Amino acid sequence: MPRASKRKAAPASSSSVTAPPPDQSRSRTAKATSKTRLKESDQIDNLFDTYANSSLGQIDPEGIETLCSDMKVEYTDVRILMLAWKMKAQRQGYFTKDEWQAGMKALKANTLLKLVKTLSELKKEAEAPQNFEDFYSFAFKYCLTEEKQKGVDIESTCELLKIVLGYQFPSQVDSLVEYLKVQKDYKVINKDQWMGFLRFCKEISFPDMANYDENQAWPLILDNFVDWKKQKSGGR
Amino acid sequence: MSNQKKRNFQIEAFKHRVVVDPKYADKTWKVLEHAIHEIYNHNASGLSFEELYRNAYNMVLHKFGEKLYSGLVSTMTSHLKEISKAIEAAQGESFLEELNRKWNDHNKALQMIRDILMYMDRTYIPSNHKTPVHELGLNLWRDNIVRSSKIQTRLLNTLLDLVHRERTGEVIDRGLMRNIIKMLMDLGSAVYQEDFEKHFLEVSAEFYKVESQKFIECCDCGEYLKKAEKRLNEEIERVTHYLDAKSEIKITNVVEKEMIANHMLRLVHMDNSGLVNMLLDDKYDDLGRMYNLCRRVPNGLLTIREVMTSHLRETGKQLVTDPERLKDPVEFVQRLLDEKDKYDSIINKAFINDKTFQNALTNSFEYFINLNARSPEFISLFVDDKLRKGLKGVSEEDVEIILDKVMMLFRYLQEKDVFEKYYKQHLAKRLLSGKTVSDDAERSLIVKLKTECGYQFTSKLEGMFTDMKTSQDTMQGFYASHPELGEGPTLVVQVLTTGSWPTQPSATCNLPSEMSALCEKFRSYYLGTHTGRRLSWQTNMGNADMKASFGKGQKHELNVSTYQMCVLMLFNNAERLSYKEIEQATEIPAPELKRCLQSMACVKGKNVLRKEPMSKEIGEEDAFFVNDKFSSKFYKVKIGTVVAQKESEPEKQETRQRVEEDRKPQIEAAIVRIMKSRRVLDHNNLISEVTKQLQQRFLPNPTEIKKRIESLIERDFLERDNVDRKLYRYLA
């Protein structure tokens, strides 16, 4: 990846750009960039090796846990999930070398410190309207640990909902989670229903749910949820 | 020859000497005036038509038309004024007569006058835009007689009074009325309407308003309707006799409004005599009358129809939810058929087969029949009862009639697939026990079902019949190839194709050795000719005929179920058997075994076994003996329990569940079919299309359809559109 920015040519300390004299400096900086480039990817790799399980060649759940504590971030923090999203991680609890490299590069982080710093930006990025649905969808897929698994069990779904949506739609998530735990119709939630939850939070006014029309193509589980909620609040 | 004066030689018309005699016009007029007087005085015979005509002609010719015309007007007017006085002077009854007479006179006079003045009529009058003589005569009559202040009101009141008297039962002079009314009509429809009809209608409305109020207080619905009908007919007759035909519609409207429309709701809903009572008591005449009368008023038929529909729905609802009725399914269905017959009669006899009423009947039946979820089962039981014994000795046509009626009820069912399930079960039992009264009737019903629901519905049922036939052939073949078996017990096997017959789980049962050996021989025979098939004995569906001798030498032939046979055969080798021993030996599942023992030990008349203790329930510690004291009037005793019965609660649940399970693939197939052809479709349309496709068999629940859609999405048959969340897309 060509380093266009001269700023990065100087490691550690970054600030103003000084225009060095042409020719000589260019070759100097050119050398510097390639060196730093190497250095950066090395750093990324080194970081990877720090946490990776050597026999597996991947960072495993334990490694992630360590990474989290080093970053002083909770294991269940949504930003970790977002990190996985940024890395396009395929398997829950594991980061492959490629995934790690791609993610770190995309985040423009090569040290742990930088990684921590970018986490808050990452959160904003993931929550941006144009990205959130993608992230939300990823979060579900990420939980499908078995091959050919199509649904996530209720317990995990509830946890996931809290992590992913709890910040933006707290009251909806609380109600939904409560409902999911008491209902008996479904033991797993599939992708369609999962996406339905997001749509529900975005489109339906809450808690009155006045604009919910069960004759529309909402997943049945949401029809039942709305009925349950209405009954609970002493409605019709 | 002088050329000075060349006179043009012209031939001139011969001119009469124009005697401009000023007195000429007067003289001529006097003649005519005199003639008119004479005409009015009935002295016309002495007049010369030709002379008068000529005089009139001359006057017009010599430009005295104006004088002639105005003279005519004033002469006639003065005559009419005198006539008017004469009429006014008439007393009482003779008023109308006098008027009539004078009118006739006037017409005759007018005719003569018109004839005399015909030249003026044809020349002077049109070119001067004057009213023609005849019309003039009528107008003058109108203005001077009919609308004269002293006559106008009196005339109207006299006429109205006569009408009133006739309405209250008096006889009046209709001819006279007709003439007077005709006079008004001749004077112009404006006169007829303004001077008579308008008031006539007002007065009539008042009359009928009062009368209808009186009647409704004291009559019941049927009587009132009779009276209303009578009045209506009277008015129509009145019109034909002495009113303008155009008045008919107007006066009938008045009667309809006052007597019917204004009181309709009260009549229809009248306690003890209203529409509902008439329906209950099959009062065809009254109903017909009500129909005819209500037909005439706006929303009349609508009202009747609505009342009938709500009554029918209420009655039907009570019928199908009455717990007493539900105890006997055959009676239940019979009641429904009776109700249908009743209303068919009513609509036929009283409502002239009005289609809207037939539709209302259909809708009502559809409504309440489906209120009871067991209706499909009960209808099947009804059919079962008929095909077992009810149709015995009934002629072929009557059989068809009954089956057609049953089909009508079938059509009202929403859950036809539930009916199919039960029908299959019941048919299976009938076929296997050989208990059907008429094969033809069975097949006839299948044909009707096929016509109604298509081949799919009946293919399995037909398969059952085929199996029975095939089995017969198989048995023949079996015994033909095993002649040595002629001595032993006779085996009759029905080979049932799985899938055509209702599925039953087959339970264990140890057949007695004689039977099991025989069964094995059959099995090898059958599999010899049909390799690749698998036979499993359905011991819970069989029956057996056994000969038994009891303690006092009494011999009986017992018809029992296979299970019962297994139990009884044990007693050939033992006097006393405990429940446990029986259970062990036969390996029949406990609930069935208990039922089986109960039917043989605890039922009076069928107690071929004796039980200790003598309790009604079968206990695990009980002991059984052959009942040496068994007696029955009949040689052949039937103890089998293979008759179709109303299902018990758990059985019903099970059947219902199976039906629900069967519906799922049907719904899915419909969804896939529709989506495949439409490619993209929105949610609501998909639901309605699916419902439409399936409604011949059952009414799918929209929630259930939604579940199936989601299941298909999960299995990647469909997907939701990314942009418009209401749309579904078919995934090839």
PDB file of C-alpha atoms in Angstrom, chain B residues 256-388:
ATOM      1  CA  GLU B 256     -97.568   2.023  -0.414  1.00  0.00           C
ATOM      2  CA  LYS B 257     -96.023   4.874   1.450  1.00  0.00           C
ATOM      3  CA  GLU B 258     -98.743   5.385   4.003  1.00  0.00           C
ATOM      4  CA  MET B 259     -99.711   1.825   4.664  1.00  0.00           C
ATOM      5  CA  ILE B 260     -96.514  -0.063   4.101  1.00  0.00           C
ATOM      6  CA  ALA B 261     -93.373   2.026   4.069  1.00  0.00           C
ATOM      7  CA  ASN B 262     -94.277   4.079   7.106  1.00  0.00           C
ATOM      8  CA  HIS B 263     -95.058   1.041   9.197  1.00  0.00           C
ATOM      9  CA  MET B 264     -92.783  -1.521   7.693  1.00  0.00           C
ATOM     10  CA  LEU B 265     -90.339  -1.919  10.515  1.00  0.00           C
ATOM     11  CA  ARG B 266     -93.068  -2.129  13.073  1.00  0.00           C
ATOM     12  CA  LEU B 267     -94.854  -4.756  11.032  1.00  0.00           C
ATOM     13  CA  VAL B 268     -91.866  -6.876  10.305  1.00  0.00           C
ATOM     14  CA  HIS B 269     -90.757  -6.882  13.910  1.00  0.00           C
ATOM     15  CA  MET B 270     -94.219  -7.254  15.415  1.00  0.00           C
ATOM     16  CA  ASP B 271     -94.287  -9.530  18.424  1.00  0.00           C
ATOM     17  CA  ASN B 272     -96.014 -12.836  17.939  1.00  0.00           C
ATOM     18  CA  SER B 273     -97.079 -12.098  14.387  1.00  0.00           C
ATOM     19  CA  GLY B 274     -94.187 -10.489  12.573  1.00  0.00           C
ATOM     20  CA  LEU B 275     -91.869 -11.937   9.987  1.00  0.00           C
ATOM     21  CA  VAL B 276     -90.066 -14.209  12.388  1.00  0.00           C
ATOM     22  CA  ASN B 277     -93.284 -15.814  13.552  1.00  0.00           C
ATOM     23  CA  MET B 278     -94.417 -16.299  10.016  1.00  0.00           C
ATOM     24  CA  LEU B 279     -91.147 -18.017   9.232  1.00  0.00           C
ATOM     25  CA  LEU B 280     -91.406 -20.249  12.251  1.00  0.00           C
ATOM     26  CA  ASP B 281     -94.952 -21.287  11.424  1.00  0.00           C
ATOM     27  CA  ASP B 282     -94.440 -21.662   7.673  1.00  0.00           C
ATOM     28  CA  LYS B 283     -97.187 -19.172   6.913  1.00  0.00           C
ATOM     29  CA  TYR B 284     -96.674 -19.215   3.174  1.00  0.00           C
ATOM     30  CA  ASP B 285     -99.633 -16.991   2.296  1.00  0.00           C
ATOM     31  CA  ASP B 286     -98.735 -14.301   4.762  1.00  0.00           C
ATOM     32  CA  LEU B 287     -95.111 -14.435   3.766  1.00  0.00           C
ATOM     33  CA  GLY B 288     -96.000 -14.192   0.105  1.00  0.00           C
ATOM     34  CA  ARG B 289     -98.179 -11.230   0.795  1.00  0.00           C
ATOM     35  CA  MET B 290     -95.486  -9.534   2.797  1.00  0.00           C
ATOM     36  CA  TYR B 291     -93.018 -10.167  -0.003  1.00  0.00           C
ATOM     37  CA  ASN B 292     -95.322  -8.671  -2.627  1.00  0.00           C
ATOM     38  CA  LEU B 293     -96.104  -5.621  -0.592  1.00  0.00           C
ATOM     39  CA  CYS B 294     -92.570  -4.966   0.542  1.00  0.00           C
ATOM     40  CA  ARG B 295     -91.356  -5.324  -2.977  1.00  0.00           C
ATOM     41  CA  ARG B 296     -93.205  -2.131  -3.780  1.00  0.00           C
ATOM     42  CA  VAL B 297     -91.447   0.065  -1.279  1.00  0.00           C
ATOM     43  CA  PRO B 298     -87.808   1.157  -1.229  1.00  0.00           C
ATOM     44  CA  ASN B 299     -85.661  -1.172   0.854  1.00  0.00           C
ATOM     45  CA  GLY B 300     -88.671  -3.334   1.523  1.00  0.00           C
ATOM     46  CA  LEU B 301     -87.138  -6.565   0.371  1.00  0.00           C
ATOM     47  CA  LEU B 302     -83.853  -5.595   1.904  1.00  0.00           C
ATOM     48  CA  THR B 303     -85.529  -5.291   5.276  1.00  0.00           C
ATOM     49  CA  ILE B 304     -87.230  -8.656   5.026  1.00  0.00           C
ATOM     50  CA  ARG B 305     -84.062 -10.281   3.875  1.00  0.00           C
ATOM     51  CA  GLU B 306     -82.064  -8.850   6.715  1.00  0.00           C
ATOM     52  CA  VAL B 307     -84.559  -9.945   9.326  1.00  0.00           C
ATOM     53  CA  MET B 308     -84.730 -13.405   7.840  1.00  0.00           C
ATOM     54  CA  THR B 309     -80.963 -13.662   7.697  1.00  0.00           C
ATOM     55  CA  SER B 310     -80.392 -12.616  11.273  1.00  0.00           C
ATOM     56  CA  HIS B 311     -83.138 -14.930  12.506  1.00  0.00           C
ATOM     57  CA  LEU B 312     -81.757 -17.814  10.516  1.00  0.00           C
ATOM     58  CA  ARG B 313     -78.254 -17.175  11.746  1.00  0.00           C
ATOM     59  CA  GLU B 314     -79.441 -17.015  15.315  1.00  0.00           C
ATOM     60  CA  THR B 315     -81.473 -20.212  14.977  1.00  0.00           C
ATOM     61  CA  GLY B 316     -78.626 -21.946  13.224  1.00  0.00           C
ATOM     62  CA  LYS B 317     -76.136 -20.813  15.802  1.00  0.00           C
ATOM     63  CA  GLN B 318     -78.276 -22.197  18.589  1.00  0.00           C
ATOM     64  CA  LEU B 319     -78.690 -25.431  16.694  1.00  0.00           C
ATOM     65  CA  VAL B 320     -75.026 -26.010  16.263  1.00  0.00           C
ATOM     66  CA  THR B 321     -73.946 -24.935  19.709  1.00  0.00           C
ATOM     67  CA  ASP B 322     -76.681 -26.651  21.707  1.00  0.00           C
ATOM     68  CA  PRO B 323     -74.926 -29.263  23.821  1.00  0.00           C
ATOM     69  CA  GLU B 324     -77.984 -31.512  23.801  1.00  0.00           C
ATOM     70  CA  ARG B 325     -77.997 -31.712  20.039  1.00  0.00           C
ATOM     71  CA  LEU B 326     -74.318 -32.424  19.889  1.00  0.00           C
ATOM     72  CA  LYS B 327     -74.808 -35.739  21.610  1.00  0.00           C
ATOM     73  CA  ASP B 328     -76.315 -37.301  18.537  1.00  0.00           C
ATOM     74  CA  PRO B 329     -74.466 -36.352  15.362  1.00  0.00           C
ATOM     75  CA  VAL B 330     -77.003 -37.969  13.051  1.00  0.00           C
ATOM     76  CA  GLU B 331     -79.830 -36.058  14.659  1.00  0.00           C
ATOM     77  CA  PHE B 332     -77.728 -32.897  14.469  1.00  0.00           C
ATOM     78  CA  VAL B 333     -77.292 -33.173  10.731  1.00  0.00           C
ATOM     79  CA  GLN B 334     -80.896 -34.194  10.214  1.00  0.00           C
ATOM     80  CA  ARG B 335     -81.972 -31.048  11.984  1.00  0.00           C
ATOM     81  CA  LEU B 336     -79.778 -29.005   9.672  1.00  0.00           C
ATOM     82  CA  LEU B 337     -81.262 -30.677   6.626  1.00  0.00           C
ATOM     83  CA  ASP B 338     -84.760 -30.083   7.926  1.00  0.00           C
ATOM     84  CA  GLU B 339     -83.999 -26.433   8.459  1.00  0.00           C
ATOM     85  CA  LYS B 340     -82.675 -26.161   4.919  1.00  0.00           C
ATOM     86  CA  ASP B 341     -85.762 -27.876   3.529  1.00  0.00           C
ATOM     87  CA  LYS B 342     -87.976 -25.538   5.476  1.00  0.00           C
ATOM     88  CA  TYR B 343     -86.374 -22.444   4.079  1.00  0.00           C
ATOM     89  CA  ASP B 344     -86.165 -23.827   0.581  1.00  0.00           C
ATOM     90  CA  SER B 345     -89.927 -24.263   0.774  1.00  0.00           C
ATOM     91  CA  ILE B 346     -90.473 -20.782   2.066  1.00  0.00           C
ATOM     92  CA  ILE B 347     -88.342 -19.208  -0.619  1.00  0.00           C
ATOM     93  CA  ASN B 348     -90.014 -21.293  -3.258  1.00  0.00           C
ATOM     94  CA  LYS B 349     -93.595 -20.823  -2.171  1.00  0.00           C
ATOM     95  CA  ALA B 350     -93.602 -17.341  -0.747  1.00  0.00           C
ATOM     96  CA  PHE B 351     -90.619 -15.534  -2.182  1.00  0.00           C
ATOM     97  CA  ILE B 352     -90.920 -16.696  -5.799  1.00  0.00           C
ATOM     98  CA  ASN B 353     -87.436 -18.239  -5.676  1.00  0.00           C
ATOM     99  CA  ASP B 354     -85.917 -14.798  -5.427  1.00  0.00           C
ATOM    100  CA  LYS B 355     -82.213 -15.267  -5.958  1.00  0.00           C
ATOM    101  CA  THR B 356     -81.173 -12.699  -3.400  1.00  0.00           C
ATOM    102  CA  PHE B 357     -83.035 -14.668  -0.767  1.00  0.00           C
ATOM    103  CA  GLN B 358     -81.438 -17.889  -1.878  1.00  0.00           C
ATOM    104  CA  ASN B 359     -78.075 -16.228  -1.504  1.00  0.00           C
ATOM    105  CA  ALA B 360     -78.992 -14.971   1.942  1.00  0.00           C
ATOM    106  CA  LEU B 361     -79.918 -18.531   2.880  1.00  0.00           C
ATOM    107  CA  THR B 362     -76.614 -19.869   1.616  1.00  0.00           C
ATOM    108  CA  ASN B 363     -74.641 -17.209   3.448  1.00  0.00           C
ATOM    109  CA  SER B 364     -76.449 -17.879   6.687  1.00  0.00           C
ATOM    110  CA  PHE B 365     -75.852 -21.589   6.495  1.00  0.00           C
ATOM    111  CA  GLU B 366     -72.210 -21.045   5.666  1.00  0.00           C
ATOM    112  CA  TYR B 367     -71.980 -18.816   8.681  1.00  0.00           C
ATOM    113  CA  PHE B 368     -73.397 -21.056  11.337  1.00  0.00           C
ATOM    114  CA  ILE B 369     -72.386 -24.448  10.076  1.00  0.00           C
ATOM    115  CA  ASN B 370     -68.799 -23.407  10.467  1.00  0.00           C
ATOM    116  CA  LEU B 371     -69.347 -22.121  13.979  1.00  0.00           C
ATOM    117  CA  ASN B 372     -69.088 -25.667  15.177  1.00  0.00           C
ATOM    118  CA  ALA B 373     -65.714 -27.158  14.427  1.00  0.00           C
ATOM    119  CA  ARG B 374     -67.204 -30.646  14.522  1.00  0.00           C
ATOM    120  CA  SER B 375     -69.647 -30.081  11.685  1.00  0.00           C
ATOM    121  CA  PRO B 376     -67.437 -31.865   9.130  1.00  0.00           C
ATOM    122  CA  GLU B 377     -67.149 -34.875  11.409  1.00  0.00           C
ATOM    123  CA  PHE B 378     -70.862 -34.972  12.095  1.00  0.00           C
ATOM    124  CA  ILE B 379     -71.821 -34.744   8.459  1.00  0.00           C
ATOM    125  CA  SER B 380     -69.537 -37.665   7.748  1.00  0.00           C
ATOM    126  CA  LEU B 381     -71.167 -39.613  10.580  1.00  0.00           C
ATOM    127  CA  PHE B 382     -74.568 -38.829   9.159  1.00  0.00           C
ATOM    128  CA  VAL B 383     -73.526 -40.179   5.789  1.00  0.00           C
ATOM    129  CA  ASP B 384     -72.043 -43.187   7.526  1.00  0.00           C
ATOM    130  CA  ASP B 385     -75.292 -43.882   9.302  1.00  0.00           C
ATOM    131  CA  LYS B 386     -77.268 -43.607   6.098  1.00  0.00           C
ATOM    132  CA  LEU B 387     -74.921 -45.825   4.166  1.00  0.00           C
ATOM    133  CA  ARG B 388     -74.934 -48.407   6.902  1.00  0.00           C
TER     134      ARG B 388
END
